[in-house]
Every structure is written in structure tokens, then in C-alpha cells.
Amino acid sequence: MQRKPVLLVVSGPSGAGKDSLVDELRRLEPELAYSVSATTRARRPGEVDGVHYHFLNRENFQRRLSAGEFIESREYAGNFYGTPRRFVESALDSGRDIVMKPEVNGAAAIKTAYPETVMVFLRPPSASVLAERLERRSTENADAIAERLAIAHDEAERLAAYDYVVVNDVFDAALLQLHAILIAERTKVCRVL
Ligand code: 5GP
């Protein structure tokens, strides 16, 4: 039976664990397409261009933005991020489920562009756990961590725009919930009508 693909957005504050959870979900679901975002942020150690992000300089990013190549784009903590249109459209056109992990404003813009988007908010168990995770990760300096925590506080107020909330306290439990959401969404009657 043919069914419409699921567009799964996993959003929530930086440090909530989006990257690890989505990585693991993709391991469980190798057919799931993943939208690699474009960014002007500097590459972190271990990040690979075209795998973790398409790393662009500002000029190149602006050029693509002006050409309408992003479904949405946002400035976050001083850098630009954007969701490439062509990849998402071709995945959906070919019936593939797709996952992406924009911050909350980007998630809202995706929902506007694709109203059938399934919106999952990933929440850290508490603000102090979030602070601890960002510090332990050591990918940002103290100012950048403070900025990300302030953004996280604002983001938490946006929960009403989401369909599901997953608390990432115990990783395996959060993964199970995220996977269950994807599986349940695939079986909805509206996807086969
Ligand atoms: P990071 O610099 O930690 O990789 O990402 C910073 C924030 O930007 C995260 O909350 C991440 O989810 C978000 N982000 C990544 N790609 C995109 C995108 O294409 N669009 C938007 N709006 N946010 C993104």
C-alpha cells in the first residue's frame, strides 16, 4: 500500500541531545532520509562537510538564500543555518520519510511550509542538566554557553506548537519514544487516503 511520507522535525534546545538521538534513530531506520543543513558556523573537530552540515561562508550562504534554495533559514547564536529545499522536496516526492533537527523558529517555519510535519520537542530533564551537558561537551566557550542557555529558556515557551514532547533523561527511553512516534505516524490512516 502506498502511503504519504512522514516529515519528522526533532527540535528543542541546543544540548537537549538532538544530535545523538537522531543519529541513533537513523541507525535503526537506515531508509530514513536526513536533511543536512547549511551553516556558516565554524566546523567543530570531527565534523565532516556534507555529512554533519554543508559548511558555507556567509557570502555563499547569502547567495543561496537569495536564490530561494532554503525552505527556512535562521540566525542562531551569531551564525546562519538553513534547510535545503531541493533535498527535502526530492525525498518527499520519492515517498521517503525524512528527519531534520532545526531550532524552534526553523521548526515553526517548516510546519508552515509543510503543515503535515510531525513536530517533536526534545526536552532536557532540567535547566541544570542542560547547562551541565553544554559545559561537558566543551564545544563552546562560556559566553556562547550562556547565550545558548538563554535561547533554551525562550525555546521552552514554544512547546504548544508541537505534537509530541520527549524528555531526554535516559537516552534509551527517549530513543524508544522517538522511534515509536515515527512508527505510529507511519500507520496513520490519513497517510494512505
Ligand atoms: P549547532 O551549532 O549546535 O550545530 O546548532 C545550533 C542550533 O541550530 C541547533 O538548535 C540546531 O538544531 C539548529 N539548526 C541546525 N540546522 C538548522 C537549520 O537548517 N535551520 C534552523 N532553523 N536551525 C538549525
XYZ file of N, CA and C and ligand atoms in Angstrom:
603
model
N 0.840 -1.193 0.000
C 0.000 0.000 0.000
C 0.883 1.254 0.000
N 0.586 2.165 -0.922
C 1.331 3.424 -0.965
C 0.922 4.314 0.188
N 1.857 4.954 0.825
C 1.472 5.924 1.851
C 2.296 7.194 1.701
N 1.736 8.268 2.265
C 2.460 9.539 2.214
C 3.622 9.479 3.205
N 4.753 10.098 2.848
C 5.915 10.046 3.742
C 5.734 10.901 4.995
N 6.492 10.563 6.018
C 6.488 11.327 7.277
C 7.638 12.338 7.246
N 7.316 13.581 7.511
C 8.360 14.596 7.690
C 8.460 14.843 9.200
N 9.540 14.356 9.775
C 9.705 14.390 11.231
C 10.688 15.499 11.612
N 10.207 16.440 12.421
C 11.077 17.508 12.916
C 11.349 17.264 14.397
N 12.634 17.156 14.734
C 13.028 16.998 16.137
C 13.726 18.292 16.537
N 13.081 19.021 17.423
C 13.619 20.325 17.782
C 13.729 20.437 19.298
N 14.201 21.583 19.760
C 14.407 21.766 21.188
C 15.764 22.394 21.409
N 16.100 22.722 22.641
C 17.317 23.479 22.906
C 18.603 22.757 22.547
N 19.613 23.569 22.220
C 20.946 23.038 21.999
C 21.395 22.351 23.292
N 21.832 21.109 23.208
C 22.250 20.377 24.409
C 21.174 19.420 24.910
N 19.986 19.446 24.287
C 18.923 18.518 24.718
C 19.237 17.105 24.253
N 20.144 16.986 23.291
C 20.544 15.656 22.829
C 19.982 15.298 21.460
N 19.576 16.311 20.684
C 19.007 16.060 19.350
C 19.962 15.252 18.474
N 21.232 15.669 18.468
C 22.172 15.042 17.541
C 22.316 13.548 17.817
N 22.563 13.192 19.098
C 22.775 11.767 19.402
C 21.510 10.959 19.161
N 20.365 11.525 19.524
C 19.124 10.758 19.354
C 18.793 10.550 17.880
N 18.953 11.603 17.102
C 18.640 11.473 15.670
C 19.658 10.553 14.990
N 20.920 10.628 15.401
C 21.930 9.696 14.854
C 21.502 8.257 15.094
N 21.064 7.979 16.308
C 20.692 6.610 16.678
C 19.412 6.191 15.956
N 18.474 7.115 15.834
C 17.238 6.812 15.094
C 17.578 6.433 13.646
N 18.543 7.144 13.078
C 18.928 6.857 11.688
C 19.601 5.498 11.571
N 20.308 5.093 12.639
C 20.914 3.752 12.612
C 19.827 2.682 12.634
N 18.774 2.961 13.407
C 17.660 1.996 13.485
C 16.832 1.982 12.204
N 16.842 3.109 11.498
C 15.984 3.300 10.326
C 16.837 3.763 9.138
N 17.616 2.840 8.559
C 18.568 3.260 7.520
C 17.909 3.900 6.288
N 16.628 3.635 6.079
C 15.947 4.221 4.916
C 15.478 5.650 5.151
N 15.568 6.086 6.410
C 15.101 7.425 6.757
C 16.058 8.469 6.156
N 15.494 9.381 5.359
C 16.346 10.428 4.783
C 16.661 11.462 5.866
N 17.834 12.052 5.769
C 18.226 13.068 6.753
C 18.597 14.348 6.013
N 17.962 15.428 6.403
C 18.245 16.698 5.745
C 19.481 17.350 6.373
N 20.575 17.384 5.621
C 21.806 18.032 6.084
C 21.647 19.540 5.868
N 21.699 20.294 6.947
C 21.513 21.741 6.860
C 22.769 22.439 6.356
N 22.558 23.662 5.883
C 23.696 24.533 5.566
C 23.949 25.422 6.772
N 25.206 25.747 7.019
C 25.508 26.680 8.124
C 26.760 27.494 7.825
N 26.810 28.661 8.470
C 28.031 29.486 8.397
C 28.883 29.275 9.647
N 28.416 28.422 10.554
C 29.202 28.164 11.772
C 30.515 27.457 11.413
N 31.555 27.722 12.239
C 32.833 27.041 12.013
C 32.666 25.557 12.315
N 33.397 24.765 11.580
C 33.326 23.313 11.758
C 33.940 22.919 13.106
N 33.267 22.049 13.835
C 33.851 21.539 15.087
C 34.730 20.334 14.763
N 35.676 20.018 15.672
C 36.505 18.840 15.413
C 35.622 17.617 15.158
N 35.944 16.872 14.148
C 35.196 15.647 13.862
C 34.031 15.852 12.912
N 33.626 17.090 12.691
C 32.509 17.325 11.771
C 32.994 17.269 10.326
N 32.156 16.678 9.484
C 32.529 16.473 8.085
C 31.564 17.255 7.198
N 32.137 18.011 6.260
C 31.315 18.798 5.337
C 30.438 17.865 4.501
N 29.155 18.194 4.430
C 28.232 17.382 3.641
C 27.616 16.243 4.435
N 28.190 15.960 5.621
C 27.654 14.889 6.471
C 26.923 15.511 7.667
N 27.647 16.346 8.407
C 27.041 16.999 9.577
C 26.351 18.285 9.145
N 26.974 19.026 8.318
C 26.419 20.246 7.732
C 27.057 20.451 6.371
N 26.431 21.321 5.578
C 27.124 21.904 4.432
C 27.708 23.208 4.985
N 29.025 23.245 5.150
C 29.649 24.431 5.743
C 29.897 25.475 4.644
N 29.260 26.624 4.796
C 29.353 27.676 3.779
C 29.886 28.956 4.407
N 30.589 29.761 3.598
C 30.903 31.087 4.121
C 29.650 31.969 3.962
N 29.686 33.145 4.599
C 28.469 33.974 4.649
C 27.995 34.391 3.262
N 28.976 34.680 2.404
C 28.629 35.133 1.058
C 27.884 34.035 0.293
N 28.428 32.861 0.380
C 27.821 31.719 -0.308
C 26.424 31.423 0.269
N 26.327 31.507 1.599
C 25.029 31.261 2.243
C 24.013 32.290 1.733
N 24.416 33.560 1.733
C 23.505 34.634 1.293
C 23.072 34.424 -0.155
N 24.019 34.004 -0.968
C 23.708 33.804 -2.387
C 22.631 32.715 -2.535
N 22.813 31.643 -1.777
C 21.827 30.541 -1.859
C 20.492 30.960 -1.281
N 20.555 31.758 -0.231
C 19.316 32.254 0.383
C 18.546 33.102 -0.635
N 19.255 34.003 -1.304
C 18.603 34.884 -2.287
C 18.031 34.079 -3.450
N 18.690 32.970 -3.765
C 18.216 32.135 -4.876
C 17.042 31.250 -4.457
N 16.601 31.373 -3.199
C 15.441 30.591 -2.742
C 15.764 29.131 -2.475
N 17.047 28.850 -2.193
C 17.432 27.437 -2.036
C 17.123 26.850 -0.660
N 16.675 27.697 0.284
C 16.354 27.188 1.626
C 14.851 27.265 1.876
N 14.318 26.228 2.513
C 12.906 26.268 2.923
C 12.758 27.292 4.034
N 13.727 27.294 4.923
C 13.743 28.276 6.003
C 15.202 28.517 6.345
N 15.473 29.679 6.915
C 16.822 29.910 7.426
C 16.722 30.824 8.633
N 17.662 30.662 9.554
C 17.629 31.425 10.794
C 19.033 31.790 11.218
N 19.122 32.922 11.933
C 20.373 33.236 12.597
C 20.248 32.677 14.005
N 21.223 31.937 14.424
C 21.212 31.341 15.760
C 22.588 31.551 16.355
N 22.641 32.232 17.505
C 23.900 32.482 18.216
C 24.996 33.010 17.277
N 24.596 33.933 16.386
C 25.582 34.613 15.542
C 25.940 33.909 14.244
N 25.344 32.753 13.994
C 25.601 32.038 12.734
C 24.292 31.767 12.008
N 24.404 31.550 10.711
C 23.210 31.256 9.921
C 23.084 29.752 9.673
N 21.824 29.310 9.675
C 21.507 27.900 9.417
C 20.341 27.865 8.435
N 20.340 26.911 7.535
C 19.233 26.830 6.581
C 18.951 25.406 6.154
N 17.679 25.144 5.848
C 17.250 23.813 5.405
C 17.158 23.791 3.880
N 17.992 23.012 3.227
C 17.991 22.980 1.756
C 16.671 22.442 1.182
N 16.118 23.204 0.269
C 14.806 22.880 -0.289
C 14.839 21.642 -1.185
N 15.841 21.595 -2.064
C 15.810 20.560 -3.101
C 15.835 19.149 -2.512
N 16.688 18.964 -1.505
C 16.820 17.624 -0.918
C 15.499 17.184 -0.271
N 14.895 18.109 0.476
C 13.652 17.763 1.190
C 12.559 17.440 0.180
N 12.437 18.280 -0.848
C 11.374 18.048 -1.825
C 11.577 16.741 -2.563
N 12.827 16.444 -2.922
C 13.002 15.219 -3.693
C 12.791 13.989 -2.822
N 13.161 14.066 -1.535
C 12.899 12.924 -0.639
C 11.392 12.705 -0.522
N 10.650 13.773 -0.283
C 9.193 13.632 -0.114
C 8.542 13.167 -1.420
N 9.005 13.723 -2.543
C 8.436 13.321 -3.843
C 8.630 11.836 -4.098
N 9.776 11.313 -3.612
C 10.005 9.890 -3.876
C 9.436 9.018 -2.749
N 8.676 9.627 -1.844
C 7.960 8.844 -0.833
C 8.807 8.450 0.361
N 9.982 9.082 0.515
C 10.854 8.717 1.650
C 10.499 9.533 2.880
N 10.472 8.865 4.027
C 10.349 9.587 5.289
C 11.643 10.375 5.502
N 11.505 11.514 6.163
C 12.680 12.367 6.338
C 12.687 12.967 7.736
N 13.879 13.102 8.301
C 14.012 13.711 9.633
C 14.934 14.915 9.528
N 14.646 15.930 10.317
C 15.526 17.097 10.402
C 15.480 17.650 11.818
N 16.468 18.481 12.160
C 16.525 18.958 13.562
C 16.857 20.449 13.640
N 15.962 21.289 13.154
C 16.176 22.737 13.246
C 15.870 23.252 14.653
N 16.321 24.480 14.947
C 15.892 25.090 16.225
C 14.413 25.478 16.103
N 13.847 26.024 17.164
C 12.381 26.142 17.218
C 11.773 27.077 16.169
N 12.458 28.166 15.817
C 11.887 29.061 14.798
C 11.882 28.386 13.431
N 12.966 27.680 13.162
C 13.035 26.934 11.910
C 11.968 25.850 11.873
N 11.761 25.202 13.024
C 10.739 24.148 13.092
C 9.364 24.737 12.763
N 9.076 25.910 13.309
C 7.783 26.549 13.040
C 7.646 26.891 11.560
N 8.743 27.337 10.954
C 8.703 27.687 9.527
C 8.496 26.442 8.658
N 9.088 25.326 9.069
C 8.906 24.073 8.327
C 7.432 23.658 8.403
N 6.862 23.801 9.593
C 5.451 23.430 9.798
C 4.536 24.295 8.913
N 4.886 25.560 8.761
C 4.090 26.440 7.894
C 4.210 25.985 6.432
N 5.440 25.656 6.034
C 5.654 25.238 4.636
C 5.047 23.856 4.370
N 5.110 22.973 5.376
C 4.586 21.606 5.226
C 3.696 21.316 6.431
N 2.411 21.639 6.351
C 1.536 21.532 7.525
C 1.420 20.112 8.090
N 1.744 19.108 7.297
C 1.645 17.735 7.793
C 2.874 17.329 8.625
N 3.812 18.242 8.808
C 5.025 17.955 9.595
C 4.682 17.438 10.988
N 5.402 16.404 11.406
C 5.239 15.874 12.761
C 6.301 16.543 13.635
N 5.848 17.272 14.634
C 6.749 18.120 15.423
C 7.039 17.474 16.787
N 8.298 17.157 17.025
C 8.705 16.569 18.310
C 9.614 17.546 19.047
N 9.237 17.869 20.263
C 10.080 18.740 21.091
C 10.894 17.878 22.028
N 12.205 18.011 21.938
C 13.085 17.231 22.799
C 13.527 18.116 23.946
N 13.244 17.631 25.137
C 13.451 18.464 26.309
C 14.496 17.837 27.226
N 15.431 18.653 27.729
C 16.343 18.104 28.735
C 15.562 17.939 30.032
N 15.993 17.062 30.946
C 15.223 16.857 32.174
C 15.122 18.121 33.027
N 16.136 18.995 32.959
C 16.073 20.236 33.743
C 17.074 21.225 33.173
N 16.925 22.495 33.567
C 17.852 23.529 33.089
C 19.278 23.234 33.568
N 19.400 22.682 34.789
C 20.762 22.451 35.286
C 21.439 21.303 34.531
N 20.659 20.295 34.150
C 21.243 19.201 33.348
C 21.690 19.743 31.994
N 20.878 20.640 31.427
C 21.228 21.229 30.129
C 22.557 21.990 30.239
N 22.683 22.810 31.287
C 23.914 23.594 31.485
C 25.107 22.656 31.616
N 24.914 21.606 32.399
C 25.985 20.622 32.612
C 26.404 19.959 31.290
N 25.399 19.605 30.463
C 25.712 18.936 29.185
C 26.500 19.868 28.263
N 26.061 21.123 28.203
C 26.752 22.062 27.312
C 28.190 22.274 27.785
N 28.382 22.328 29.106
C 29.738 22.522 29.636
C 30.607 21.294 29.382
N 30.012 20.130 29.588
C 30.767 18.882 29.402
C 31.164 18.704 27.941
N 30.281 19.132 27.041
C 30.525 18.952 25.613
C 31.728 19.777 25.157
N 31.990 20.880 25.854
C 33.132 21.784 25.571
C 33.271 22.189 24.110
N 32.164 22.345 23.406
C 32.294 22.815 22.024
C 32.150 24.328 21.949
N 31.673 24.959 23.033
C 31.503 26.414 23.055
C 32.225 26.992 24.266
N 32.601 28.281 24.173
C 33.184 28.940 25.342
C 32.063 29.406 26.277
N 32.453 29.987 27.443
C 31.460 30.317 28.477
C 30.376 31.278 27.960
N 30.779 32.279 27.163
C 29.786 33.242 26.647
C 28.794 32.549 25.726
N 29.328 31.697 24.863
C 28.459 31.002 23.903
C 27.511 30.056 24.645
N 27.984 29.438 25.725
C 27.113 28.551 26.514
C 26.002 29.376 27.154
N 26.370 30.528 27.711
C 25.355 31.389 28.346
C 24.307 31.797 27.320
N 24.764 32.127 26.121
C 23.820 32.533 25.075
C 22.885 31.374 24.718
N 23.438 30.182 24.598
C 22.624 29.011 24.251
C 21.619 28.697 25.368
N 22.030 28.912 26.625
C 21.092 28.657 27.734
C 19.948 29.676 27.729
N 20.278 30.930 27.398
C 19.223 31.961 27.338
C 18.244 31.625 26.221
N 18.763 31.178 25.078
C 17.891 30.793 23.967
C 17.016 29.607 24.396
N 17.632 28.658 25.116
C 16.899 27.460 25.556
C 15.711 27.846 26.433
N 15.905 28.860 27.265
C 14.827 29.317 28.141
C 13.648 29.813 27.298
N 13.939 30.603 26.265
C 12.866 31.109 25.383
C 12.216 29.964 24.612
N 13.064 29.035 24.161
C 12.546 27.932 23.341
C 11.518 27.099 24.111
N 11.770 26.919 25.411
C 10.893 26.062 26.214
C 9.466 26.609 26.252
N 9.307 27.906 25.978
C 7.968 28.502 25.993
C 7.180 28.216 24.727
N 7.821 27.561 23.766
C 7.197 27.362 22.459
C 6.574 25.978 22.303
N 6.478 25.285 23.407
C 6.039 23.891 23.391
C 4.683 23.686 22.717
N 3.802 24.647 22.837
C 2.432 24.482 22.325
C 2.380 24.244 20.816
N 3.450 24.597 20.111
C 3.454 24.421 18.655
C 3.775 22.970 18.251
N 4.023 22.108 19.247
C 4.497 20.746 18.947
C 3.409 19.691 19.116
N 3.634 18.541 18.470
C 2.701 17.416 18.599
C 3.116 16.483 19.737
N 4.419 16.355 19.963
C 4.935 15.406 20.959
C 6.052 16.065 21.757
N 6.175 15.644 23.018
C 7.336 16.071 23.799
C 8.034 14.829 24.362
N 9.343 14.785 24.152
C 10.145 13.667 24.651
C 11.173 14.249 25.618
N 11.195 13.727 26.838
C 12.183 14.194 27.821
C 13.407 13.298 27.715
N 14.529 13.917 27.407
C 15.747 13.124 27.234
C 16.512 13.039 28.550
N 16.028 12.132 29.404
C 16.705 11.895 30.673
C 17.537 10.628 30.500
N 16.845 9.521 30.271
C 17.541 8.254 29.989
C 17.518 8.070 28.465
N 18.705 8.024 27.871
C 18.826 8.028 26.416
C 17.981 6.943 25.734
N 18.095 5.705 26.205
C 17.388 4.606 25.544
C 15.871 4.778 25.609
N 15.387 5.356 26.700
C 13.944 5.581 26.828
C 13.501 6.670 25.845
N 14.308 7.713 25.720
C 13.973 8.797 24.787
C 14.003 8.281 23.350
N 14.996 7.433 23.055
C 15.107 6.874 21.701
C 13.888 6.011 21.372
N 13.495 5.195 22.348
C 12.333 4.332 22.149
C 11.083 5.185 21.848
N 10.935 6.264 22.578
C 9.769 7.132 22.364
C 9.812 7.776 20.976
N 10.982 8.254 20.600
C 11.109 8.901 19.288
C 10.815 7.903 18.169
N 11.349 6.702 18.315
C 11.127 5.669 17.306
C 9.639 5.294 17.244
N 9.030 5.200 18.439
C 7.595 4.855 18.496
C 6.747 5.918 17.786
N 7.131 7.158 17.939
C 6.391 8.250 17.277
C 6.457 8.061 15.759
N 7.655 7.798 15.256
C 7.827 7.606 13.810
C 6.988 6.419 13.323
N 7.069 5.316 14.051
C 6.345 4.109 13.640
C 4.833 4.362 13.664
N 4.354 5.014 14.713
C 2.917 5.278 14.825
C 2.460 6.237 13.718
N 3.266 7.248 13.449
C 2.883 8.220 12.423
C 2.765 7.561 11.040
N 3.634 6.576 10.795
C 3.582 5.876 9.502
C 2.267 5.135 9.303
N 1.675 4.717 10.424
C 0.486 3.865 10.310
C -0.816 4.665 10.343
N -0.743 5.965 10.374
C -1.975 6.763 10.413
C -2.780 6.592 9.133
N -4.071 6.491 9.293
C -4.962 6.292 8.142
C -4.817 7.418 7.127
N -4.643 8.642 7.619
C -4.547 9.783 6.683
C -3.370 9.631 5.716
N -2.398 8.798 6.041
C -1.253 8.631 5.135
C -1.565 7.720 3.933
N -2.632 6.970 4.042
C -2.961 6.075 2.918
C -4.192 6.530 2.160
N -4.834 7.599 2.600
C -6.041 8.073 1.894
C -5.668 9.013 0.759
P 24.807 23.674 16.349
O 25.637 24.897 16.111
O 24.841 23.250 17.792
O 25.097 22.557 15.393
O 23.294 24.090 16.039
C 22.733 25.212 16.664
C 21.228 25.163 16.518
O 20.877 25.335 15.141
C 20.633 23.840 16.971
O 19.495 24.101 17.776
C 20.255 23.184 15.676
O 19.144 22.343 15.864
C 19.897 24.376 14.824
N 19.901 24.083 13.380
C 20.648 23.195 12.693
N 20.337 23.211 11.385
C 19.345 24.118 11.246
C 18.576 24.566 10.120
O 18.716 24.154 8.968
N 17.638 25.507 10.368
C 17.421 26.017 11.608
N 16.453 26.929 11.736
N 18.127 25.616 12.683
C 19.084 24.676 12.504
